[in-house]
PDB file of C-alpha atoms in Angstrom:
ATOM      1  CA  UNK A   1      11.328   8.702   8.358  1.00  0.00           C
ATOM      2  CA  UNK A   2      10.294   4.990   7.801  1.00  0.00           C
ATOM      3  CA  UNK A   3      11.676   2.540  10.370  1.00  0.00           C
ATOM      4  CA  UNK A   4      11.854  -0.109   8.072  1.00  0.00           C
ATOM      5  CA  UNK A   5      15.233   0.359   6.760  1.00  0.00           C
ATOM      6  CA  UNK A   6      14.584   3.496   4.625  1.00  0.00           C
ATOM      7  CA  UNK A   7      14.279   7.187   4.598  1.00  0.00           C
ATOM      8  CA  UNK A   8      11.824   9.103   3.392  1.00  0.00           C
ATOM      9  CA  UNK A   9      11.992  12.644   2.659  1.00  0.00           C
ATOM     10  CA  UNK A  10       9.376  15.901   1.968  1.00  0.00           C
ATOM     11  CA  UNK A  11       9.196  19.238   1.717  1.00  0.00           C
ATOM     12  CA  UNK A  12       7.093  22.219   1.156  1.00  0.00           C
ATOM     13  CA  UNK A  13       7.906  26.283  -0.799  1.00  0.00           C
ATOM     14  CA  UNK A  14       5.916  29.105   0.326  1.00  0.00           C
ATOM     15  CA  UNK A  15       6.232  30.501  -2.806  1.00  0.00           C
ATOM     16  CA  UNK A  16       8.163  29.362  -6.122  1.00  0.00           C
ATOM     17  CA  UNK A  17       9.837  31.910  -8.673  1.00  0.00           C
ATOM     18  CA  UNK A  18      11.548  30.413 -11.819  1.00  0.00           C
ATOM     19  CA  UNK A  19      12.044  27.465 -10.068  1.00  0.00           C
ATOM     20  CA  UNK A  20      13.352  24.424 -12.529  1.00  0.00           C
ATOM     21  CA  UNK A  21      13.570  21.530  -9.928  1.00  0.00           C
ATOM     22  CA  UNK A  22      14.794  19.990  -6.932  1.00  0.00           C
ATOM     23  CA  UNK A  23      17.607  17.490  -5.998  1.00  0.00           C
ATOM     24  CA  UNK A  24      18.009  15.737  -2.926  1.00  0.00           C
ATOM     25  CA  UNK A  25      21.610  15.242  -2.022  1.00  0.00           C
ATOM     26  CA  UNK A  26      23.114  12.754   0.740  1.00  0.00           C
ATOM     27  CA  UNK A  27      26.422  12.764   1.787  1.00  0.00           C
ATOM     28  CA  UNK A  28      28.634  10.135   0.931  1.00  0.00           C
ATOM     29  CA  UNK A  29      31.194   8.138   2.682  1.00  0.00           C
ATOM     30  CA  UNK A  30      33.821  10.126   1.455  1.00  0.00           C
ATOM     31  CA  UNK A  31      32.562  13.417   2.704  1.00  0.00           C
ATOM     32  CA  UNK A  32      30.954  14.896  -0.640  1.00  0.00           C
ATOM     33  CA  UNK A  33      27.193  14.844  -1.622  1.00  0.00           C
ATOM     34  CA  UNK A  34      25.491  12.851  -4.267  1.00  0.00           C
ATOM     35  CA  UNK A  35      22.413  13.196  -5.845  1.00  0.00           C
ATOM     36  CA  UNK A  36      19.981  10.453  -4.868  1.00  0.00           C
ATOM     37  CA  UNK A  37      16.911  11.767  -6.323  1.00  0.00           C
ATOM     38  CA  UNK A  38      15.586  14.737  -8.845  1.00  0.00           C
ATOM     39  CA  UNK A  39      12.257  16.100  -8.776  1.00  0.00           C
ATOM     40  CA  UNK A  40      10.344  18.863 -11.074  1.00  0.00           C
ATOM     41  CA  UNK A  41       9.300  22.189  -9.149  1.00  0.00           C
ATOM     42  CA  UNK A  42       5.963  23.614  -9.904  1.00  0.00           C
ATOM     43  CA  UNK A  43       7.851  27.097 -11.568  1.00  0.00           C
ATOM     44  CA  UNK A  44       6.477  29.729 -10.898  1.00  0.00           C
ATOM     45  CA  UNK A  45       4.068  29.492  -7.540  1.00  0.00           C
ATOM     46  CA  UNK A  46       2.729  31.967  -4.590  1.00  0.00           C
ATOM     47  CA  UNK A  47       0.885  29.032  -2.869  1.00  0.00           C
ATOM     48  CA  UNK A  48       2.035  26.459  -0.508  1.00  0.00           C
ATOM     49  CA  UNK A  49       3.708  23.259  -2.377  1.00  0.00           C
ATOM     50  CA  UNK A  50       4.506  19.743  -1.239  1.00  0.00           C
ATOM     51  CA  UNK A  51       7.032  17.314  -2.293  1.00  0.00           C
ATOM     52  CA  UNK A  52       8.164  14.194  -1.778  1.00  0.00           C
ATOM     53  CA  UNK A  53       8.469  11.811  -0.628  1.00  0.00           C
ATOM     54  CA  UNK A  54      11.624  10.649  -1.706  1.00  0.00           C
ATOM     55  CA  UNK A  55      12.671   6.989  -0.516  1.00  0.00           C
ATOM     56  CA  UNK A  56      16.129   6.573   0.539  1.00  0.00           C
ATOM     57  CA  UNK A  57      16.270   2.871   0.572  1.00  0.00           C
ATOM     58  CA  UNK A  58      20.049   2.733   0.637  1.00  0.00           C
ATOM     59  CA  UNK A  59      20.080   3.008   4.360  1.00  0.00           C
ATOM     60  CA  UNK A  60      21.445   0.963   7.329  1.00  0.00           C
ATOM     61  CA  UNK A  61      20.155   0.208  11.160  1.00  0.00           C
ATOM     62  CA  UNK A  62      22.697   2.218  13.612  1.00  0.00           C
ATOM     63  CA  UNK A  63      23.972   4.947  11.043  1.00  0.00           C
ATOM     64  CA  UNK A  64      23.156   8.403  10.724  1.00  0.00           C
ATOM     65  CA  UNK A  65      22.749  10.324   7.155  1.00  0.00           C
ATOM     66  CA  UNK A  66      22.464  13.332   6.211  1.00  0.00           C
ATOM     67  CA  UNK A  67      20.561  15.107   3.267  1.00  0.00           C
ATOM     68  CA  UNK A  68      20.350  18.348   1.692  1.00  0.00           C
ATOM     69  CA  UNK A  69      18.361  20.201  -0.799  1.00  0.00           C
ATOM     70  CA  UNK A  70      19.819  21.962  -4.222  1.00  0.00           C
ATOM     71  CA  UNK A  71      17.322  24.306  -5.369  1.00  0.00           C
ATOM     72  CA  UNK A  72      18.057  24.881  -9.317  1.00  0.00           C
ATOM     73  CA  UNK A  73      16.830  27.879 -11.023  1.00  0.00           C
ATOM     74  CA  UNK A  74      15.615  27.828 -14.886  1.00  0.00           C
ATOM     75  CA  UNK A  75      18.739  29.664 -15.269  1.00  0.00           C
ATOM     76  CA  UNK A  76      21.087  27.546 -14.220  1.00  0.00           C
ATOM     77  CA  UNK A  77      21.463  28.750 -10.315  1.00  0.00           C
ATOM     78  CA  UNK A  78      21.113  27.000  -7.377  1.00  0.00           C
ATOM     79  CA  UNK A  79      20.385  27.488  -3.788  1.00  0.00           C
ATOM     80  CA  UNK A  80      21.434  25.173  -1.038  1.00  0.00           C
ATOM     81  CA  UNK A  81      19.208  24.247   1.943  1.00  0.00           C
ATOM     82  CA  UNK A  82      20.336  23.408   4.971  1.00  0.00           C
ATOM     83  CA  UNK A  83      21.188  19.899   6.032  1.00  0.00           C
ATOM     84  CA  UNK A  84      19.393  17.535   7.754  1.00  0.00           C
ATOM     85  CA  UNK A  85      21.067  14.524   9.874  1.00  0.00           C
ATOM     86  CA  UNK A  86      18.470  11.518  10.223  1.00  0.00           C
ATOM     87  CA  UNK A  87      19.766   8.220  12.415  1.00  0.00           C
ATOM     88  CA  UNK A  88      18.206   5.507  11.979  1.00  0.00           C
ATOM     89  CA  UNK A  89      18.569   3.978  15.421  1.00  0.00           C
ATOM     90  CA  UNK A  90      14.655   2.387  15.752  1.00  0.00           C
ATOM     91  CA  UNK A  91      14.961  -1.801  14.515  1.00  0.00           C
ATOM     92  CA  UNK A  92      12.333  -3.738  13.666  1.00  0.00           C
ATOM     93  CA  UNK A  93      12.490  -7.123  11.721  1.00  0.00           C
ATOM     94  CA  UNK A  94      11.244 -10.494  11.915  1.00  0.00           C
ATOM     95  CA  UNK A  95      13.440 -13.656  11.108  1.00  0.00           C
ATOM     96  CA  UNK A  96      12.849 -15.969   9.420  1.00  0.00           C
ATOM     97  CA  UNK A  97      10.093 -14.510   7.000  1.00  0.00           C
ATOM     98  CA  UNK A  98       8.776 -16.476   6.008  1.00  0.00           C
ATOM     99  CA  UNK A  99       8.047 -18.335   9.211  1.00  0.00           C
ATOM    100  CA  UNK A 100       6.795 -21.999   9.573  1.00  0.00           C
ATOM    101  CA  UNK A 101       6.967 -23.053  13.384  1.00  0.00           C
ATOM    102  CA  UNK A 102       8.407 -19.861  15.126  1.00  0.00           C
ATOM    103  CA  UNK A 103       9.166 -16.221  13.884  1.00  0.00           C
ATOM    104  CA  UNK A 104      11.308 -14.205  16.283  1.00  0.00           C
ATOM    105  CA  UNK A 105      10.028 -10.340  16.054  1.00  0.00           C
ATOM    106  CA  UNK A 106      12.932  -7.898  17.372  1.00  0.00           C
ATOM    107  CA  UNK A 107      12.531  -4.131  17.824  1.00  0.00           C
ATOM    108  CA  UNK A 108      14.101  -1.179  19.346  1.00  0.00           C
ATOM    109  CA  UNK A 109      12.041   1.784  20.440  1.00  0.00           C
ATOM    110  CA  UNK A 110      13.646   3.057  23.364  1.00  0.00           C
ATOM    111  CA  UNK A 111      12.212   3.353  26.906  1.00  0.00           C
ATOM    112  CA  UNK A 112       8.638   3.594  25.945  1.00  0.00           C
ATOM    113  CA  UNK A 113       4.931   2.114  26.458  1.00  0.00           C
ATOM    114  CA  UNK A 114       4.098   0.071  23.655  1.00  0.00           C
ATOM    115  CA  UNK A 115       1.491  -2.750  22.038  1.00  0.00           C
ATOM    116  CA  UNK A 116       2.452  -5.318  19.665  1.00  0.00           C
ATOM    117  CA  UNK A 117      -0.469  -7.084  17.665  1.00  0.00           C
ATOM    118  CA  UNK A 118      -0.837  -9.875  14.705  1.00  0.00           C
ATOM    119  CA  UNK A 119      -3.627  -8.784  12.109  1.00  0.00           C
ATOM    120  CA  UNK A 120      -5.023 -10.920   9.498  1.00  0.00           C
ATOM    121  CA  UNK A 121      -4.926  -9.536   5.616  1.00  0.00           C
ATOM    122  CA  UNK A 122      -8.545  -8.689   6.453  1.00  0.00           C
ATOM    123  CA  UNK A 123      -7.638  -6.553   9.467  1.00  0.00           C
ATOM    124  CA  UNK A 124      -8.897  -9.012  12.062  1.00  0.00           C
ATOM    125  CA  UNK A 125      -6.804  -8.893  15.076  1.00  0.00           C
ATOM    126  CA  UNK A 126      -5.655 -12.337  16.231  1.00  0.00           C
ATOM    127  CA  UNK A 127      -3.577 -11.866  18.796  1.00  0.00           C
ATOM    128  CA  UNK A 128      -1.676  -9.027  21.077  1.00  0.00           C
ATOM    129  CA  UNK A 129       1.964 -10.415  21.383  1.00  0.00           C
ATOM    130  CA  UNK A 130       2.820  -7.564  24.136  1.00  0.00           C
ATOM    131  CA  UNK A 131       1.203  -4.641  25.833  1.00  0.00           C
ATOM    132  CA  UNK A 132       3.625  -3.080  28.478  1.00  0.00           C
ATOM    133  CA  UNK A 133       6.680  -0.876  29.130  1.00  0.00           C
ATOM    134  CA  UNK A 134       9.299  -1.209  26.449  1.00  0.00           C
ATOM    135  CA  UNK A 135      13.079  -0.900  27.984  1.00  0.00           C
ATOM    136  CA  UNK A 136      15.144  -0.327  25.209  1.00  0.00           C
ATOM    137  CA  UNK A 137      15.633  -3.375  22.539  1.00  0.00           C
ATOM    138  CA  UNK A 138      13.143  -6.187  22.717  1.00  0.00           C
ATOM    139  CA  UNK A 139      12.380  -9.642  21.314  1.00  0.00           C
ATOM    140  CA  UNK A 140       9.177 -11.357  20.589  1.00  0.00           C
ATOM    141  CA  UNK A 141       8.965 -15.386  19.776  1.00  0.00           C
ATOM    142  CA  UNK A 142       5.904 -15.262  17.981  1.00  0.00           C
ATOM    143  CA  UNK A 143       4.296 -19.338  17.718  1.00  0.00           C
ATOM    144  CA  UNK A 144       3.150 -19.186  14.109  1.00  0.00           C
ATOM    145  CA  UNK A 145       1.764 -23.274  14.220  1.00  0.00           C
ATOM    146  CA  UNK A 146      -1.690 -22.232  14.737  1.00  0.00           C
ATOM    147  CA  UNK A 147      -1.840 -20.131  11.925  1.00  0.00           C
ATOM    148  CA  UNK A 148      -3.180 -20.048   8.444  1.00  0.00           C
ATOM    149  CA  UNK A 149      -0.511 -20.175   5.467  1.00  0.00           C
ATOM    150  CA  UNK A 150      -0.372 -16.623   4.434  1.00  0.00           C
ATOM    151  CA  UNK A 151       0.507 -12.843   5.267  1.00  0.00           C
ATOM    152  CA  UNK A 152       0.027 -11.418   8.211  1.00  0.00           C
ATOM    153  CA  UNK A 153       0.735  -7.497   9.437  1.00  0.00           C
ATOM    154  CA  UNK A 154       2.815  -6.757  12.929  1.00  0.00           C
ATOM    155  CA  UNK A 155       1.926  -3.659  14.319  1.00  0.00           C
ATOM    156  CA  UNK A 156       3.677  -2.048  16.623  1.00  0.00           C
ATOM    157  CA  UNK A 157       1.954   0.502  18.429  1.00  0.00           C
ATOM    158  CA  UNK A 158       4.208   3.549  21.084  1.00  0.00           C
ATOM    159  CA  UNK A 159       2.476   6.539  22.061  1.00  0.00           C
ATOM    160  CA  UNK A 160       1.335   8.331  18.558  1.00  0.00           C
ATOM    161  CA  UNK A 161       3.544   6.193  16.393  1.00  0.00           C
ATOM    162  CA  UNK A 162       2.487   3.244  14.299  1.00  0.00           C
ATOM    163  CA  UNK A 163       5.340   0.556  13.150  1.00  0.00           C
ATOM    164  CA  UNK A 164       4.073  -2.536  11.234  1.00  0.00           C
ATOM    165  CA  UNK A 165       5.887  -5.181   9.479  1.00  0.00           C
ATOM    166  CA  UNK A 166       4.497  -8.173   7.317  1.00  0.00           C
ATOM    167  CA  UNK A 167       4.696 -11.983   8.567  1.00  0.00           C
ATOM    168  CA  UNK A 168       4.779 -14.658   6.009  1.00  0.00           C
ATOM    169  CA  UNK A 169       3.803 -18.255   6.963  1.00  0.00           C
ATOM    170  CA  UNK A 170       4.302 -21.015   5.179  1.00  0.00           C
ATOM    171  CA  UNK A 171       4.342 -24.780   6.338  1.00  0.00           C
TER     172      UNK A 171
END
């Protein structure tokens, strides 16, 4: 999963035998499953394969999905994996983008330690916004009128996961 408003989804055969391809189903509104994505299998395979990913970008803060995998045979059968719910209950955005005075940076981790940073396009930090404990939902008014016009990368640091999200400024 990628918590910037889209899913993305892999997976991996032990072993592949007469395998045509893959489709990766999500259910719909309605109850029934749609194909959101087809992918060629490898055949015919005793070695570990990987797939994916897929992007979901048809996706929605606060709603859960879920997916499932048709496995179609060169003859025509198919096998069914079993499904996979993925909520997508993590925020992060930053309004407006682009920014020219102030850019407000909102995100949603849960309780959890966490460091937010501004990076250059070269990499170059220039400046932590926040290093502490995270409650829940937080917001970040991040003073862009010292900075260069251009595109700068948010990152968003919790334990071992990374979130980043571009800033634009233009004045």
């Amino acid at each position: 999963i990628d918590r910037n408003n889209r899913v993305e989804l892999g997976w991996s055969t032990v072993s592949e035998y007469n395998l045509a391809s893959f489709e990766v189903e999500r259910r719909n509104a309605a109850g029934t499953f749609e194909t959101i994505a087809a992918v060629p299998a490898s055949g015919t395979s005793t070695s570990i394969k990987s797939y994916g990913p897929v992007t979901d970008r048809d996706v929605s803060y606060g709603h859960t999905y879920t997916y499932r995998l048709r496995s179609i045979d060169r003859d025509g059968g198919s096998t069914l994996s079993n499904e996979v719910e993925v909520t997508l209950d993590d925020y992060f955005g930053i309004a407006p983008n682009p920014a020219s005075t102030t850019a407000r940076y909102s995100f949603n981790i849960g309780n959890a330690n966490a460091a937010v940073e501004l990076f250059d396009l070269d990499g170059k930090l220039v400046r932590t916004l926040y290093n502490g404990t995270v409650g829940g939902s937080m917001t970040l008014d991040i003073d862009v009128t010292s900075l260069a016009n251009g595109t700068y990368t948010v990152v968003l640091r919790s334990g071992d996961q990374v979130y980043t999200t571009p800033l634009h400024v233009r004045k």
